[in-house]
GROMACS .gro file of C-alpha atoms in nm:
model
  397
    1UNK     CA    1  13.499   8.756  10.200
    2UNK     CA    2  13.189   8.560  10.116
    3UNK     CA    3  13.194   8.193  10.021
    4UNK     CA    4  13.038   8.079   9.693
    5UNK     CA    5  12.710   7.888   9.711
    6UNK     CA    6  12.744   7.510   9.715
    7UNK     CA    7  12.561   7.369   9.412
    8UNK     CA    8  12.582   7.011   9.544
    9UNK     CA    9  12.353   7.063   9.839
   10UNK     CA   10  12.108   6.800   9.955
   11UNK     CA   11  11.743   6.879   9.875
   12UNK     CA   12  11.537   7.002  10.167
   13UNK     CA   13  11.166   7.045  10.230
   14UNK     CA   14  11.022   7.357  10.072
   15UNK     CA   15  10.986   7.649  10.306
   16UNK     CA   16  10.656   7.820  10.345
   17UNK     CA   17  10.617   8.165  10.191
   18UNK     CA   18  10.342   8.419  10.239
   19UNK     CA   19  10.303   8.783  10.143
   20UNK     CA   20  10.142   9.104  10.260
   21UNK     CA   21  10.057   9.342   9.972
   22UNK     CA   22   9.964   9.701  10.053
   23UNK     CA   23   9.734   9.852   9.783
   24UNK     CA   24   9.607  10.206   9.731
   25UNK     CA   25   9.234  10.277   9.731
   26UNK     CA   26   9.180  10.524   9.449
   27UNK     CA   27   8.896  10.716   9.287
   28UNK     CA   28   8.929  10.629   8.916
   29UNK     CA   29   8.750  10.952   8.816
   30UNK     CA   30   9.023  11.172   8.966
   31UNK     CA   31   9.319  10.941   9.027
   32UNK     CA   32   9.328  11.052   9.389
   33UNK     CA   33   9.359  10.820   9.692
   34UNK     CA   34   9.029  10.769   9.868
   35UNK     CA   35   9.003  10.754  10.251
   36UNK     CA   36   8.757  10.468  10.262
   37UNK     CA   37   8.916  10.166  10.432
   38UNK     CA   38   8.636  10.111  10.684
   39UNK     CA   39   8.368  10.104  10.413
   40UNK     CA   40   8.576   9.882  10.188
   41UNK     CA   41   8.636   9.630  10.466
   42UNK     CA   42   8.266   9.626  10.546
   43UNK     CA   43   8.186   9.568  10.181
   44UNK     CA   44   8.442   9.288  10.162
   45UNK     CA   45   8.270   9.113  10.453
   46UNK     CA   46   7.934   9.122  10.282
   47UNK     CA   47   7.777   8.815  10.126
   48UNK     CA   48   7.748   8.995   9.790
   49UNK     CA   49   8.123   9.048   9.758
   50UNK     CA   50   8.205   8.704   9.896
   51UNK     CA   51   7.987   8.553   9.625
   52UNK     CA   52   8.178   8.750   9.360
   53UNK     CA   53   8.515   8.619   9.479
   54UNK     CA   54   8.464   8.269   9.623
   55UNK     CA   55   8.828   8.179   9.547
   56UNK     CA   56   8.941   8.421   9.824
   57UNK     CA   57   8.789   8.217  10.105
   58UNK     CA   58   9.055   8.059  10.322
   59UNK     CA   59   9.354   8.181  10.118
   60UNK     CA   60   9.361   8.556  10.173
   61UNK     CA   61   9.214   8.830  10.395
   62UNK     CA   62   9.209   9.206  10.413
   63UNK     CA   63   9.330   9.435  10.691
   64UNK     CA   64   9.363   9.803  10.772
   65UNK     CA   65   9.692   9.988  10.742
   66UNK     CA   66   9.803  10.314  10.893
   67UNK     CA   67   9.621  10.531  10.635
   68UNK     CA   68   9.255  10.519  10.537
   69UNK     CA   69   9.362  10.536  10.170
   70UNK     CA   70   9.525  10.193  10.168
   71UNK     CA   71   9.438   9.832  10.232
   72UNK     CA   72   9.654   9.534  10.319
   73UNK     CA   73   9.602   9.202  10.143
   74UNK     CA   74   9.746   8.907  10.336
   75UNK     CA   75   9.792   8.561  10.193
   76UNK     CA   76   9.809   8.238  10.392
   77UNK     CA   77  10.152   8.067  10.378
   78UNK     CA   78  10.214   7.827  10.090
   79UNK     CA   79  10.493   7.596   9.978
   80UNK     CA   80  10.395   7.624   9.609
   81UNK     CA   81  10.436   7.949   9.421
   82UNK     CA   82  10.145   7.849   9.201
   83UNK     CA   83   9.926   7.833   9.512
   84UNK     CA   84  10.071   8.165   9.633
   85UNK     CA   85   9.988   8.313   9.293
   86UNK     CA   86   9.625   8.216   9.334
   87UNK     CA   87   9.615   8.373   9.681
   88UNK     CA   88   9.766   8.698   9.553
   89UNK     CA   89   9.526   8.710   9.259
   90UNK     CA   90   9.228   8.633   9.486
   91UNK     CA   91   9.334   8.901   9.735
   92UNK     CA   92   9.367   9.166   9.471
   93UNK     CA   93   9.030   9.068   9.324
   94UNK     CA   94   8.864   9.075   9.666
   95UNK     CA   95   9.005   9.421   9.753
   96UNK     CA   96   8.901   9.558   9.415
   97UNK     CA   97   8.551   9.402   9.423
   98UNK     CA   98   8.490   9.558   9.764
   99UNK     CA   99   8.624   9.894   9.649
  100UNK     CA  100   8.404   9.890   9.339
  101UNK     CA  101   8.098   9.869   9.563
  102UNK     CA  102   8.186  10.230   9.652
  103UNK     CA  103   8.290  10.346   9.306
  104UNK     CA  104   8.659  10.304   9.392
  105UNK     CA  105   8.938  10.072   9.278
  106UNK     CA  106   9.241   9.901   9.440
  107UNK     CA  107   9.568   9.976   9.266
  108UNK     CA  108   9.918   9.827   9.323
  109UNK     CA  109  10.107  10.154   9.334
  110UNK     CA  110  10.372  10.202   9.599
  111UNK     CA  111  10.313  10.579   9.613
  112UNK     CA  112  10.026  10.797   9.500
  113UNK     CA  113  10.035  10.964   9.160
  114UNK     CA  114   9.871  11.278   9.303
  115UNK     CA  115   9.948  11.521   9.585
  116UNK     CA  116   9.719  11.585   9.880
  117UNK     CA  117   9.656  11.522  10.248
  118UNK     CA  118   9.597  11.176  10.385
  119UNK     CA  119   9.388  11.054  10.674
  120UNK     CA  120   9.507  10.842  10.967
  121UNK     CA  121   9.330  10.520  11.035
  122UNK     CA  122   9.147  10.536  11.372
  123UNK     CA  123   9.377  10.353  11.612
  124UNK     CA  124   9.538  10.429  11.944
  125UNK     CA  125   9.870  10.299  11.812
  126UNK     CA  126   9.863  10.512  11.496
  127UNK     CA  127   9.757  10.818  11.697
  128UNK     CA  128  10.053  10.765  11.931
  129UNK     CA  129  10.283  10.738  11.629
  130UNK     CA  130  10.148  11.063  11.481
  131UNK     CA  131  10.187  11.241  11.813
  132UNK     CA  132  10.547  11.132  11.835
  133UNK     CA  133  10.661  11.156  11.472
  134UNK     CA  134  10.440  11.442  11.351
  135UNK     CA  135  10.474  11.528  10.981
  136UNK     CA  136  10.659  11.206  10.906
  137UNK     CA  137  10.349  11.004  10.999
  138UNK     CA  138  10.111  11.248  10.827
  139UNK     CA  139  10.301  11.216  10.498
  140UNK     CA  140  10.345  10.836  10.519
  141UNK     CA  141  10.131  10.692  10.242
  142UNK     CA  142  10.344  10.418  10.086
  143UNK     CA  143  10.271  10.059   9.987
  144UNK     CA  144  10.519   9.772  10.025
  145UNK     CA  145  10.539   9.403   9.958
  146UNK     CA  146  10.639   9.213  10.274
  147UNK     CA  147  10.744   8.852  10.228
  148UNK     CA  148  10.744   8.597  10.514
  149UNK     CA  149  10.955   8.283  10.477
  150UNK     CA  150  10.945   8.003  10.731
  151UNK     CA  151  11.248   7.925  10.949
  152UNK     CA  152  11.298   7.653  11.205
  153UNK     CA  153  11.389   7.880  11.500
  154UNK     CA  154  11.555   8.211  11.591
  155UNK     CA  155  11.905   8.068  11.540
  156UNK     CA  156  11.833   7.987  11.177
  157UNK     CA  157  11.638   8.310  11.138
  158UNK     CA  158  11.924   8.532  11.257
  159UNK     CA  159  12.174   8.334  11.049
  160UNK     CA  160  11.954   8.402  10.746
  161UNK     CA  161  11.925   8.776  10.826
  162UNK     CA  162  12.303   8.802  10.848
  163UNK     CA  163  12.357   8.634  10.510
  164UNK     CA  164  12.086   8.785  10.290
  165UNK     CA  165  12.166   9.152  10.359
  166UNK     CA  166  12.404   9.212  10.060
  167UNK     CA  167  12.140   9.084   9.818
  168UNK     CA  168  11.847   9.294   9.934
  169UNK     CA  169  11.929   9.600   9.718
  170UNK     CA  170  11.879   9.384   9.411
  171UNK     CA  171  11.534   9.278   9.536
  172UNK     CA  172  11.441   9.643   9.576
  173UNK     CA  173  11.570   9.726   9.229
  174UNK     CA  174  11.356   9.453   9.062
  175UNK     CA  175  11.043   9.557   9.253
  176UNK     CA  176  11.074   9.936   9.211
  177UNK     CA  177  10.726  10.075   9.155
  178UNK     CA  178  10.702  10.425   9.310
  179UNK     CA  179  10.832  10.701   9.083
  180UNK     CA  180  10.576  10.961   9.192
  181UNK     CA  181  10.567  11.190   9.495
  182UNK     CA  182  10.353  11.496   9.558
  183UNK     CA  183  10.207  11.468   9.209
  184UNK     CA  184  10.533  11.473   9.019
  185UNK     CA  185  10.813  11.244   8.899
  186UNK     CA  186  11.043  11.214   9.201
  187UNK     CA  187  11.345  11.106   8.995
  188UNK     CA  188  11.357  10.781   9.198
  189UNK     CA  189  11.244  10.439   9.085
  190UNK     CA  190  11.143  10.367   9.447
  191UNK     CA  191  11.048  10.688   9.618
  192UNK     CA  192  10.868  10.466   9.868
  193UNK     CA  193  11.203  10.343  10.000
  194UNK     CA  194  11.329  10.701  10.037
  195UNK     CA  195  11.021  10.801  10.234
  196UNK     CA  196  11.022  10.485  10.442
  197UNK     CA  197  11.392  10.537  10.527
  198UNK     CA  198  11.306  10.838  10.740
  199UNK     CA  199  11.179  10.615  11.021
  200UNK     CA  200  11.442  10.583  11.296
  201UNK     CA  201  11.500  10.207  11.265
  202UNK     CA  202  11.438  10.167  10.892
  203UNK     CA  203  11.696  10.042  10.644
  204UNK     CA  204  12.002   9.816  10.649
  205UNK     CA  205  12.120   9.656  10.969
  206UNK     CA  206  12.451   9.520  11.105
  207UNK     CA  207  12.508   9.147  11.124
  208UNK     CA  208  12.381   9.016  11.456
  209UNK     CA  209  12.567   8.687  11.501
  210UNK     CA  210  12.319   8.520  11.735
  211UNK     CA  211  11.958   8.536  11.854
  212UNK     CA  212  12.076   8.679  12.183
  213UNK     CA  213  12.249   8.968  12.006
  214UNK     CA  214  11.947   9.027  11.780
  215UNK     CA  215  11.706   9.046  12.076
  216UNK     CA  216  11.955   9.256  12.273
  217UNK     CA  217  11.968   9.506  11.986
  218UNK     CA  218  11.586   9.521  11.973
  219UNK     CA  219  11.566   9.569  12.351
  220UNK     CA  220  11.825   9.849  12.342
  221UNK     CA  221  11.629  10.029  12.067
  222UNK     CA  222  11.307   9.997  12.260
  223UNK     CA  223  11.479  10.123  12.578
  224UNK     CA  224  11.546  10.460  12.411
  225UNK     CA  225  11.171  10.536  12.427
  226UNK     CA  226  11.191  10.672  12.071
  227UNK     CA  227  10.974  10.390  11.929
  228UNK     CA  228  10.609  10.338  12.016
  229UNK     CA  229  10.646   9.958  12.027
  230UNK     CA  230  10.834   9.659  11.887
  231UNK     CA  231  10.628   9.677  11.568
  232UNK     CA  232  10.837   9.982  11.477
  233UNK     CA  233  11.152   9.771  11.437
  234UNK     CA  234  11.164   9.851  11.065
  235UNK     CA  235  11.484   9.677  10.959
  236UNK     CA  236  11.497   9.581  10.590
  237UNK     CA  237  11.455   9.225  10.716
  238UNK     CA  238  11.365   9.104  11.064
  239UNK     CA  239  11.243   8.817  11.270
  240UNK     CA  240  10.866   8.835  11.262
  241UNK     CA  241  10.729   8.920  11.606
  242UNK     CA  242  10.418   8.708  11.537
  243UNK     CA  243  10.514   8.415  11.316
  244UNK     CA  244  10.803   8.161  11.290
  245UNK     CA  245  10.934   8.346  10.988
  246UNK     CA  246  11.182   8.600  10.865
  247UNK     CA  247  11.008   8.900  10.721
  248UNK     CA  248  11.176   9.077  10.426
  249UNK     CA  249  11.042   9.427  10.388
  250UNK     CA  250  11.244   9.599  10.114
  251UNK     CA  251  11.021   9.549   9.810
  252UNK     CA  252  10.772   9.795   9.668
  253UNK     CA  253  10.429   9.647   9.607
  254UNK     CA  254  10.458   9.524   9.246
  255UNK     CA  255  10.238   9.658   8.970
  256UNK     CA  256  10.175   9.311   8.831
  257UNK     CA  257  10.080   9.005   9.032
  258UNK     CA  258  10.328   8.796   8.832
  259UNK     CA  259  10.612   9.010   8.966
  260UNK     CA  260  10.492   8.982   9.326
  261UNK     CA  261  10.495   8.604   9.294
  262UNK     CA  262  10.845   8.600   9.148
  263UNK     CA  263  10.982   8.842   9.410
  264UNK     CA  264  10.845   8.605   9.676
  265UNK     CA  265  11.023   8.319   9.496
  266UNK     CA  266  11.349   8.510   9.487
  267UNK     CA  267  11.328   8.589   9.858
  268UNK     CA  268  11.247   8.232   9.952
  269UNK     CA  269  11.548   8.117   9.750
  270UNK     CA  270  11.769   8.372   9.925
  271UNK     CA  271  11.654   8.242  10.262
  272UNK     CA  272  11.705   7.879  10.160
  273UNK     CA  273  12.055   7.958  10.025
  274UNK     CA  274  12.148   8.152  10.338
  275UNK     CA  275  12.032   7.873  10.569
  276UNK     CA  276  12.235   7.620  10.368
  277UNK     CA  277  12.546   7.842  10.392
  278UNK     CA  278  12.497   7.873  10.769
  279UNK     CA  279  12.464   7.498  10.814
  280UNK     CA  280  12.773   7.448  10.598
  281UNK     CA  281  12.981   7.686  10.812
  282UNK     CA  282  13.008   7.971  10.563
  283UNK     CA  283  13.049   8.312  10.725
  284UNK     CA  284  12.830   8.611  10.640
  285UNK     CA  285  12.965   8.872  10.399
  286UNK     CA  286  13.112   9.145  10.627
  287UNK     CA  287  12.978   9.423  10.393
  288UNK     CA  288  12.980   9.742  10.607
  289UNK     CA  289  12.633   9.874  10.683
  290UNK     CA  290  12.721  10.225  10.548
  291UNK     CA  291  12.816  10.068  10.214
  292UNK     CA  292  12.497   9.865  10.214
  293UNK     CA  293  12.298  10.182  10.283
  294UNK     CA  294  12.449  10.336   9.968
  295UNK     CA  295  12.369  10.021   9.772
  296UNK     CA  296  12.005  10.052   9.882
  297UNK     CA  297  12.008  10.417   9.776
  298UNK     CA  298  12.133  10.322   9.426
  299UNK     CA  299  11.864  10.057   9.391
  300UNK     CA  300  11.599  10.305   9.501
  301UNK     CA  301  11.728  10.573   9.266
  302UNK     CA  302  11.774  10.365   8.950
  303UNK     CA  303  11.577  10.042   8.973
  304UNK     CA  304  11.738   9.835   8.696
  305UNK     CA  305  11.839  10.136   8.481
  306UNK     CA  306  12.162  10.223   8.661
  307UNK     CA  307  12.458  10.065   8.839
  308UNK     CA  308  12.388   9.823   9.129
  309UNK     CA  309  12.621   9.683   9.391
  310UNK     CA  310  12.735   9.334   9.285
  311UNK     CA  311  12.782   9.133   9.609
  312UNK     CA  312  13.014   8.885   9.436
  313UNK     CA  313  13.252   9.154   9.309
  314UNK     CA  314  13.198   9.395   9.598
  315UNK     CA  315  13.163   9.689   9.360
  316UNK     CA  316  12.905   9.842   9.126
  317UNK     CA  317  12.809   9.652   8.812
  318UNK     CA  318  12.575   9.709   8.521
  319UNK     CA  319  12.225   9.618   8.639
  320UNK     CA  320  12.197   9.305   8.427
  321UNK     CA  321  12.535   9.177   8.552
  322UNK     CA  322  12.434   9.234   8.916
  323UNK     CA  323  12.097   9.066   8.870
  324UNK     CA  324  12.268   8.773   8.689
  325UNK     CA  325  12.488   8.735   8.999
  326UNK     CA  326  12.176   8.720   9.213
  327UNK     CA  327  12.018   8.452   8.992
  328UNK     CA  328  12.339   8.247   8.992
  329UNK     CA  329  12.357   8.270   9.370
  330UNK     CA  330  12.006   8.136   9.418
  331UNK     CA  331  11.980   7.909   9.113
  332UNK     CA  332  12.019   7.582   9.308
  333UNK     CA  333  11.739   7.679   9.545
  334UNK     CA  334  11.513   7.795   9.260
  335UNK     CA  335  11.577   7.474   9.069
  336UNK     CA  336  11.502   7.261   9.376
  337UNK     CA  337  11.168   7.436   9.425
  338UNK     CA  338  11.080   7.429   9.056
  339UNK     CA  339  11.074   7.812   9.042
  340UNK     CA  340  11.374   7.890   8.821
  341UNK     CA  341  11.174   7.930   8.500
  342UNK     CA  342  10.909   8.153   8.661
  343UNK     CA  343  11.170   8.381   8.818
  344UNK     CA  344  11.381   8.394   8.504
  345UNK     CA  345  11.077   8.498   8.299
  346UNK     CA  346  10.992   8.775   8.544
  347UNK     CA  347  11.346   8.910   8.533
  348UNK     CA  348  11.343   8.899   8.154
  349UNK     CA  349  11.013   9.086   8.156
  350UNK     CA  350  11.154   9.359   8.381
  351UNK     CA  351  11.453   9.414   8.157
  352UNK     CA  352  11.245   9.401   7.840
  353UNK     CA  353  10.945   9.604   7.950
  354UNK     CA  354  11.062   9.791   8.260
  355UNK     CA  355  10.996   9.789   8.629
  356UNK     CA  356  10.660   9.912   8.759
  357UNK     CA  357  10.824  10.255   8.798
  358UNK     CA  358  10.918  10.267   8.432
  359UNK     CA  359  10.572  10.152   8.325
  360UNK     CA  360  10.406  10.417   8.538
  361UNK     CA  361  10.624  10.691   8.390
  362UNK     CA  362  10.558  10.572   8.033
  363UNK     CA  363  10.185  10.602   8.101
  364UNK     CA  364  10.232  10.949   8.252
  365UNK     CA  365  10.439  11.078   7.961
  366UNK     CA  366  10.222  10.918   7.692
  367UNK     CA  367   9.894  11.054   7.822
  368UNK     CA  368  10.021  11.350   8.028
  369UNK     CA  369   9.804  11.317   8.335
  370UNK     CA  370   9.818  11.150   8.674
  371UNK     CA  371   9.466  11.022   8.618
  372UNK     CA  372   9.579  10.838   8.306
  373UNK     CA  373   9.872  10.689   8.501
  374UNK     CA  374   9.629  10.562   8.766
  375UNK     CA  375   9.395  10.415   8.502
  376UNK     CA  376   9.689  10.225   8.351
  377UNK     CA  377   9.804  10.109   8.696
  378UNK     CA  378   9.457   9.978   8.778
  379UNK     CA  379   9.453   9.780   8.451
  380UNK     CA  380   9.798   9.634   8.517
  381UNK     CA  381   9.713   9.551   8.879
  382UNK     CA  382   9.429   9.329   8.762
  383UNK     CA  383   9.525   9.240   8.406
  384UNK     CA  384   9.609   8.878   8.492
  385UNK     CA  385   9.276   8.820   8.664
  386UNK     CA  386   8.997   8.649   8.474
  387UNK     CA  387   8.908   8.329   8.293
  388UNK     CA  388   9.109   8.413   7.982
  389UNK     CA  389   9.435   8.498   8.155
  390UNK     CA  390   9.637   8.356   8.441
  391UNK     CA  391   9.936   8.449   8.646
  392UNK     CA  392  10.064   8.106   8.548
  393UNK     CA  393  10.064   8.186   8.176
  394UNK     CA  394  10.400   8.254   8.008
  395UNK     CA  395  10.505   8.616   8.012
  396UNK     CA  396  10.564   8.789   7.678
  397UNK     CA  397  10.941   8.824   7.642
   0.00000   0.00000   0.00000
């Protein structure tokens, strides 16, 4: 049985939060993904593109991912969501400006709207993964939003992992932005999560209890020789192997930058709340991992249009009731960071206008082509960018 959050907590210093957004590189003339990551990165490094996006310097950078049709946009860590918003906006602008040098665009779609083969990025690691996992690796073109939140050490990090797990399905539901697979409506709000779940270590995890048990679990998984390396520990949330953070990996990349910012705010608030509960002696919710796996499936299937597991009640609820429980759980942390209004407006926008998945399908059904869906996704990916509009502006509700 979980303990209720303590609303009388002492304020603490804001935790850092940074994001990794994976974007598709697409040909706007056809709507198809374009295998061009090397050329896009070269363009991004040019003086011409740097001059077009001076706000990107020092706050974001671009990296390769496993497929040549995608690009990863990485922000520096921030304590202010307003600063994070500017990094996210600058990163999307930089990726798109570089892509446009080649007649391409960068789109925040978590799966492609069209069917077709993909190309592996040239890398010894990725080649080893393809050799071992075969078709699974060849088909893996999905784009997620990974959120890093600072923790003091592994003890706090593992305590956080143990306490946030029942809430992660609701994060997935709010971010759902991948209805398409092989050129058709998959029937899932987050088909990305279904595809990603095929990896051997992906998905929900048991509570660990201590850093020693966490690292023992990782060592035991690596000792099976199934995984290529520790980077393939694909738990829904994990200790970052590179940074003093917990890395939450459940979210689809969000169609709109405003939603990415708010999802990062929700995740930071979950981490802050979990750390407070740990310090206060509250035990983790003993939700069985098989039940949590089903909760993740429901979130992937429905987004916010069907029942979701309510961690407070321990049973399915209407989606608005479950999301209200999430907001109530993290409200003290959101209020302390000044992010409650921003997150509340994003949630209101999702329920009023739909998740990214719903918006993609509306475009598909209205204009009856995958190309039209991609055109709409490109517009929404970048619609907040420019002198007349800001991610900080109020959302229409």
